[in-house]
mmCIF file of N, CA and C in Angstrom:
data_model
loop_
_atom_site.group_PDB
_atom_site.id
_atom_site.type_symbol
_atom_site.label_atom_id
_atom_site.label_comp_id
_atom_site.label_asym_id
_atom_site.label_seq_id
_atom_site.Cartn_x
_atom_site.Cartn_y
_atom_site.Cartn_z
ATOM 1 N N MET A 6 95.503 47.373 38.304
ATOM 2 C CA MET A 6 95.885 48.687 38.782
ATOM 3 C C MET A 6 95.416 48.837 40.221
ATOM 4 N N THR A 7 96.234 49.471 41.002
ATOM 5 C CA THR A 7 95.825 49.710 42.379
ATOM 6 C C THR A 7 95.718 51.196 42.612
ATOM 7 N N GLY A 8 94.772 51.571 43.466
ATOM 8 C CA GLY A 8 94.560 52.964 43.810
ATOM 9 C C GLY A 8 95.423 53.363 44.984
ATOM 10 N N ARG A 9 95.126 54.526 45.549
ATOM 11 C CA ARG A 9 95.898 55.041 46.677
ATOM 12 C C ARG A 9 95.818 54.119 47.885
ATOM 13 N N ASP A 10 94.670 53.529 48.114
ATOM 14 C CA ASP A 10 94.490 52.694 49.295
ATOM 15 C C ASP A 10 94.819 51.227 49.031
ATOM 16 N N GLY A 11 95.394 50.937 47.879
ATOM 17 C CA GLY A 11 95.804 49.571 47.591
ATOM 18 C C GLY A 11 94.726 48.714 46.965
ATOM 19 N N THR A 12 93.556 49.258 46.705
ATOM 20 C CA THR A 12 92.497 48.478 46.081
ATOM 21 C C THR A 12 92.484 48.761 44.593
ATOM 22 N N SER A 13 91.892 47.866 43.841
ATOM 23 C CA SER A 13 91.869 48.040 42.398
ATOM 24 C C SER A 13 90.795 49.044 42.008
ATOM 25 N N ASP A 14 91.075 49.800 40.942
ATOM 26 C CA ASP A 14 90.109 50.779 40.445
ATOM 27 C C ASP A 14 89.139 50.148 39.465
ATOM 28 N N GLY A 15 89.558 49.065 38.801
ATOM 29 C CA GLY A 15 88.772 48.550 37.706
ATOM 30 C C GLY A 15 88.001 47.288 37.989
ATOM 31 N N LEU A 16 87.581 47.054 39.212
ATOM 32 C CA LEU A 16 86.830 45.843 39.537
ATOM 33 C C LEU A 16 85.403 45.998 39.014
ATOM 34 N N SER A 17 85.030 45.133 38.082
ATOM 35 C CA SER A 17 83.688 45.224 37.502
ATOM 36 C C SER A 17 82.679 44.520 38.404
ATOM 37 N N LEU A 18 81.410 44.721 38.101
ATOM 38 C CA LEU A 18 80.348 44.097 38.886
ATOM 39 C C LEU A 18 80.400 42.575 38.767
ATOM 40 N N GLU A 19 80.698 42.074 37.575
ATOM 41 C CA GLU A 19 80.782 40.627 37.380
ATOM 42 C C GLU A 19 81.931 40.035 38.187
ATOM 43 N N GLU A 20 83.073 40.733 38.179
ATOM 44 C CA GLU A 20 84.220 40.258 38.953
ATOM 45 C C GLU A 20 83.915 40.282 40.447
ATOM 46 N N ALA A 21 83.276 41.358 40.891
ATOM 47 C CA ALA A 21 82.928 41.472 42.311
ATOM 48 C C ALA A 21 81.972 40.360 42.723
ATOM 49 N N THR A 22 81.015 40.056 41.870
ATOM 50 C CA THR A 22 80.069 38.978 42.166
ATOM 51 C C THR A 22 80.788 37.637 42.267
ATOM 52 N N ALA A 23 81.689 37.374 41.326
ATOM 53 C CA ALA A 23 82.426 36.106 41.338
ATOM 54 C C ALA A 23 83.320 36.001 42.571
ATOM 55 N N ILE A 24 84.009 37.081 42.917
ATOM 56 C CA ILE A 24 84.899 37.061 44.084
ATOM 57 C C ILE A 24 84.100 36.842 45.357
ATOM 58 N N ALA A 25 82.991 37.554 45.508
ATOM 59 C CA ALA A 25 82.170 37.399 46.711
ATOM 60 C C ALA A 25 81.602 35.982 46.809
ATOM 61 N N GLU A 26 81.212 35.422 45.679
ATOM 62 C CA GLU A 26 80.673 34.052 45.680
ATOM 63 C C GLU A 26 81.748 33.037 46.070
ATOM 64 N N HIS A 27 82.948 33.202 45.519
ATOM 65 C CA HIS A 27 84.048 32.297 45.875
ATOM 66 C C HIS A 27 84.392 32.414 47.358
ATOM 67 N N ALA A 28 84.349 33.627 47.888
ATOM 68 C CA ALA A 28 84.653 33.815 49.312
ATOM 69 C C ALA A 28 83.584 33.166 50.184
ATOM 70 N N ARG A 29 82.323 33.301 49.779
ATOM 71 C CA ARG A 29 81.224 32.690 50.540
ATOM 72 C C ARG A 29 81.326 31.173 50.562
ATOM 73 N N GLU A 30 81.749 30.618 49.440
ATOM 74 C CA GLU A 30 81.850 29.160 49.337
ATOM 75 C C GLU A 30 83.144 28.615 49.934
ATOM 76 N N GLY A 31 84.017 29.492 50.406
ATOM 77 C CA GLY A 31 85.248 29.057 51.054
ATOM 78 C C GLY A 31 86.372 28.686 50.112
ATOM 79 N N ARG A 32 86.289 29.097 48.870
ATOM 80 C CA ARG A 32 87.329 28.756 47.894
ATOM 81 C C ARG A 32 88.553 29.663 47.990
ATOM 82 N N LEU A 33 88.409 30.810 48.642
ATOM 83 C CA LEU A 33 89.520 31.753 48.745
ATOM 84 C C LEU A 33 90.171 31.644 50.114
ATOM 85 N N GLN A 34 91.470 31.841 50.128
ATOM 86 C CA GLN A 34 92.218 31.772 51.378
ATOM 87 C C GLN A 34 92.218 33.172 52.008
ATOM 88 N N LEU A 35 91.359 33.379 52.983
ATOM 89 C CA LEU A 35 91.181 34.700 53.575
ATOM 90 C C LEU A 35 92.253 35.041 54.607
ATOM 91 N N ASP A 36 93.243 34.174 54.783
ATOM 92 C CA ASP A 36 94.352 34.483 55.683
ATOM 93 C C ASP A 36 95.271 35.540 55.079
ATOM 94 N N ASP A 37 95.297 35.612 53.756
ATOM 95 C CA ASP A 37 96.136 36.586 53.059
ATOM 96 C C ASP A 37 95.470 37.963 53.121
ATOM 97 N N PRO A 38 96.181 39.003 53.609
ATOM 98 C CA PRO A 38 95.569 40.336 53.724
ATOM 99 C C PRO A 38 95.148 40.929 52.381
ATOM 100 N N GLU A 39 95.899 40.640 51.323
ATOM 101 C CA GLU A 39 95.536 41.176 50.006
ATOM 102 C C GLU A 39 94.221 40.569 49.514
ATOM 103 N N ILE A 40 94.053 39.292 49.729
ATOM 104 C CA ILE A 40 92.807 38.631 49.316
ATOM 105 C C ILE A 40 91.648 39.153 50.156
ATOM 106 N N ARG A 41 91.903 39.362 51.453
ATOM 107 C CA ARG A 41 90.854 39.913 52.321
ATOM 108 C C ARG A 41 90.430 41.304 51.855
ATOM 109 N N LYS A 42 91.414 42.130 51.439
ATOM 110 C CA LYS A 42 91.095 43.472 50.923
ATOM 111 C C LYS A 42 90.240 43.377 49.664
ATOM 112 N N LEU A 43 90.627 42.465 48.780
ATOM 113 C CA LEU A 43 89.897 42.301 47.522
ATOM 114 C C LEU A 43 88.476 41.810 47.769
ATOM 115 N N VAL A 44 88.313 40.882 48.701
ATOM 116 C CA VAL A 44 86.971 40.390 49.041
ATOM 117 C C VAL A 44 86.149 41.517 49.665
ATOM 118 N N GLY A 45 86.772 42.323 50.517
ATOM 119 C CA GLY A 45 86.071 43.463 51.115
ATOM 120 C C GLY A 45 85.625 44.465 50.071
ATOM 121 N N GLU A 46 86.507 44.738 49.108
ATOM 122 C CA GLU A 46 86.136 45.653 48.029
ATOM 123 C C GLU A 46 84.997 45.085 47.184
ATOM 124 N N ALA A 47 85.059 43.795 46.903
ATOM 125 C CA ALA A 47 83.992 43.156 46.124
ATOM 126 C C ALA A 47 82.664 43.253 46.865
ATOM 127 N N ASN A 48 82.690 43.022 48.164
ATOM 128 C CA ASN A 48 81.456 43.135 48.950
ATOM 129 C C ASN A 48 80.938 44.570 48.972
ATOM 130 N N ARG A 49 81.846 45.548 49.074
ATOM 131 C CA ARG A 49 81.419 46.956 49.040
ATOM 132 C C ARG A 49 80.763 47.304 47.711
ATOM 133 N N ILE A 50 81.346 46.818 46.622
ATOM 134 C CA ILE A 50 80.774 47.092 45.300
ATOM 135 C C ILE A 50 79.387 46.473 45.188
ATOM 136 N N LEU A 51 79.231 45.256 45.674
ATOM 137 C CA LEU A 51 77.918 44.598 45.605
ATOM 138 C C LEU A 51 76.882 45.335 46.447
ATOM 139 N N VAL A 52 77.263 45.754 47.644
ATOM 140 C CA VAL A 52 76.317 46.480 48.503
ATOM 141 C C VAL A 52 75.951 47.814 47.872
ATOM 142 N N ARG A 53 76.948 48.534 47.350
ATOM 143 C CA ARG A 53 76.681 49.829 46.716
ATOM 144 C C ARG A 53 75.774 49.658 45.504
ATOM 145 N N THR A 54 75.996 48.603 44.745
ATOM 146 C CA THR A 54 75.159 48.341 43.576
ATOM 147 C C THR A 54 73.732 48.006 43.991
ATOM 148 N N GLN A 55 73.584 47.226 45.058
ATOM 149 C CA GLN A 55 72.239 46.895 45.536
ATOM 150 C C GLN A 55 71.530 48.133 46.077
ATOM 151 N N MET A 56 72.282 49.026 46.713
ATOM 152 C CA MET A 56 71.676 50.231 47.292
ATOM 153 C C MET A 56 71.246 51.219 46.209
ATOM 154 N N TRP A 57 72.135 51.472 45.249
ATOM 155 C CA TRP A 57 71.900 52.542 44.283
ATOM 156 C C TRP A 57 71.476 52.048 42.912
ATOM 157 N N GLY A 58 71.553 50.752 42.666
ATOM 158 C CA GLY A 58 71.074 50.218 41.402
ATOM 159 C C GLY A 58 71.997 50.425 40.228
ATOM 160 N N GLU A 59 73.247 50.745 40.478
ATOM 161 C CA GLU A 59 74.190 50.915 39.383
ATOM 162 C C GLU A 59 75.581 50.563 39.883
ATOM 163 N N THR A 60 76.499 50.430 38.935
ATOM 164 C CA THR A 60 77.874 50.177 39.346
ATOM 165 C C THR A 60 78.462 51.464 39.890
ATOM 166 N N PRO A 61 79.417 51.381 40.792
ATOM 167 C CA PRO A 61 80.003 52.583 41.373
ATOM 168 C C PRO A 61 80.679 53.439 40.311
ATOM 169 N N PRO A 62 80.734 54.731 40.551
ATOM 170 C CA PRO A 62 81.348 55.606 39.562
ATOM 171 C C PRO A 62 82.842 55.336 39.408
ATOM 172 N N THR A 63 83.295 55.358 38.173
ATOM 173 C CA THR A 63 84.718 55.192 37.900
ATOM 174 C C THR A 63 85.393 56.543 38.095
ATOM 175 N N PRO A 64 86.726 56.577 38.170
ATOM 176 C CA PRO A 64 87.403 57.873 38.306
ATOM 177 C C PRO A 64 87.030 58.848 37.190
ATOM 178 N N ARG A 65 86.794 58.334 35.983
ATOM 179 C CA ARG A 65 86.425 59.221 34.876
ATOM 180 C C ARG A 65 85.043 59.836 35.110
ATOM 181 N N ARG A 66 84.098 59.026 35.599
ATOM 182 C CA ARG A 66 82.755 59.549 35.867
ATOM 183 C C ARG A 66 82.785 60.548 37.015
ATOM 184 N N ARG A 67 83.629 60.260 38.042
ATOM 185 C CA ARG A 67 83.755 61.206 39.145
ATOM 186 C C ARG A 67 84.287 62.535 38.643
ATOM 187 N N TRP A 68 85.265 62.501 37.723
ATOM 188 C CA TRP A 68 85.840 63.721 37.179
ATOM 189 C C TRP A 68 84.782 64.510 36.412
ATOM 190 N N LYS A 69 83.965 63.821 35.638
ATOM 191 C CA LYS A 69 82.906 64.499 34.883
ATOM 192 C C LYS A 69 81.898 65.148 35.822
ATOM 193 N N ARG A 70 81.545 64.463 36.904
ATOM 194 C CA ARG A 70 80.602 65.042 37.868
ATOM 195 C C ARG A 70 81.194 66.272 38.535
ATOM 196 N N ARG A 71 82.485 66.205 38.872
ATOM 197 C CA ARG A 71 83.138 67.370 39.477
ATOM 198 C C ARG A 71 83.125 68.551 38.527
ATOM 199 N N MET A 72 83.465 68.310 37.272
ATOM 200 C CA MET A 72 83.490 69.396 36.289
ATOM 201 C C MET A 72 82.090 69.979 36.090
ATOM 202 N N LEU A 73 81.081 69.136 36.098
ATOM 203 C CA LEU A 73 79.713 69.621 35.979
ATOM 204 C C LEU A 73 79.350 70.495 37.172
ATOM 205 N N ALA A 74 79.742 70.092 38.370
ATOM 206 C CA ALA A 74 79.456 70.880 39.571
ATOM 207 C C ALA A 74 80.203 72.207 39.544
ATOM 208 N N VAL A 75 81.463 72.193 39.117
ATOM 209 C CA VAL A 75 82.237 73.435 39.031
ATOM 210 C C VAL A 75 81.620 74.363 37.994
ATOM 211 N N GLY A 76 81.218 73.835 36.859
ATOM 212 C CA GLY A 76 80.581 74.653 35.829
ATOM 213 C C GLY A 76 79.271 75.253 36.298
ATOM 214 N N ALA A 77 78.467 74.463 37.009
ATOM 215 C CA ALA A 77 77.198 74.979 37.532
ATOM 216 C C ALA A 77 77.445 76.065 38.569
ATOM 217 N N ALA A 78 78.443 75.879 39.434
ATOM 218 C CA ALA A 78 78.765 76.897 40.441
ATOM 219 C C ALA A 78 79.251 78.178 39.775
ATOM 220 N N ALA A 79 80.051 78.057 38.722
ATOM 221 C CA ALA A 79 80.524 79.238 37.998
ATOM 222 C C ALA A 79 79.359 79.965 37.334
ATOM 223 N N LEU A 80 78.433 79.226 36.763
ATOM 224 C CA LEU A 80 77.268 79.835 36.130
ATOM 225 C C LEU A 80 76.431 80.604 37.146
ATOM 226 N N VAL A 81 76.209 80.019 38.306
ATOM 227 C CA VAL A 81 75.442 80.693 39.356
ATOM 228 C C VAL A 81 76.185 81.928 39.842
ATOM 229 N N ALA A 82 77.511 81.837 40.001
ATOM 230 C CA ALA A 82 78.298 82.987 40.457
ATOM 231 C C ALA A 82 78.215 84.135 39.456
ATOM 232 N N VAL A 83 78.327 83.843 38.174
ATOM 233 C CA VAL A 83 78.222 84.886 37.147
ATOM 234 C C VAL A 83 76.829 85.494 37.153
ATOM 235 N N TRP A 84 75.813 84.677 37.331
ATOM 236 C CA TRP A 84 74.440 85.180 37.367
ATOM 237 C C TRP A 84 74.235 86.115 38.555
ATOM 238 N N VAL A 85 74.740 85.735 39.726
ATOM 239 C CA VAL A 85 74.587 86.570 40.920
ATOM 240 C C VAL A 85 75.348 87.879 40.754
ATOM 241 N N ILE A 86 76.553 87.818 40.209
ATOM 242 C CA ILE A 86 77.327 89.043 39.983
ATOM 243 C C ILE A 86 76.612 89.936 38.980
ATOM 244 N N GLY A 87 76.069 89.355 37.924
ATOM 245 C CA GLY A 87 75.328 90.138 36.938
ATOM 246 C C GLY A 87 74.061 90.744 37.510
ATOM 247 N N LEU A 88 73.448 90.065 38.447
ATOM 248 C CA LEU A 88 72.227 90.567 39.063
ATOM 249 C C LEU A 88 72.515 91.649 40.096
ATOM 250 N N LEU A 89 73.490 91.410 40.945
ATOM 251 C CA LEU A 89 73.770 92.336 42.042
ATOM 252 C C LEU A 89 74.838 93.374 41.709
ATOM 253 N N GLY A 90 75.645 93.132 40.697
ATOM 254 C CA GLY A 90 76.721 94.060 40.336
ATOM 255 C C GLY A 90 76.237 95.470 40.059
ATOM 256 N N PRO A 91 75.284 95.674 39.144
ATOM 257 C CA PRO A 91 74.808 97.031 38.870
ATOM 258 C C PRO A 91 74.189 97.700 40.105
ATOM 259 N N LEU A 92 73.495 96.941 40.910
ATOM 260 C CA LEU A 92 72.903 97.497 42.122
ATOM 261 C C LEU A 92 73.987 97.983 43.080
ATOM 262 N N LEU A 93 75.004 97.191 43.276
ATOM 263 C CA LEU A 93 76.100 97.579 44.165
ATOM 264 C C LEU A 93 76.882 98.764 43.606
ATOM 265 N N LEU A 94 77.073 98.821 42.292
ATOM 266 C CA LEU A 94 77.760 99.960 41.683
ATOM 267 C C LEU A 94 76.949 101.242 41.843
ATOM 268 N N ARG A 95 75.643 101.128 41.721
ATOM 269 C CA ARG A 95 74.775 102.301 41.871
ATOM 270 C C ARG A 95 74.784 102.800 43.316
ATOM 271 N N ILE A 96 74.757 101.880 44.268
ATOM 272 C CA ILE A 96 74.801 102.261 45.682
ATOM 273 C C ILE A 96 76.154 102.880 46.011
ATOM 274 N N ALA A 97 77.233 102.353 45.465
ATOM 275 C CA ALA A 97 78.571 102.879 45.736
ATOM 276 C C ALA A 97 78.764 104.251 45.107
ATOM 277 N N ALA A 98 78.081 104.540 44.002
ATOM 278 C CA ALA A 98 78.229 105.825 43.320
ATOM 279 C C ALA A 98 77.510 106.944 44.063
ATOM 280 N N GLU A 99 76.560 106.634 44.888
ATOM 281 C CA GLU A 99 75.790 107.667 45.590
ATOM 282 C C GLU A 99 76.495 108.202 46.750
#
């Protein structure tokens, strides 16, 4: 599967490691732009994994994080309205 930018969404850490190793050893033909993109993506995944200690988030995990952030923002908004709403209504009534 390819994403919007032409890179694959489902490249696992093991695949990225194998691709990067093959590229380092010169087994891949880097003249092909598609292979170069794939090697670049594999290197990005390896660097991100080394930096953060985990595999990059999948689209499903990104969606869950977004929903969690939206839910937390909604909870805070309701809390602020509940806290300040009666005060503002009382000031407006005077």
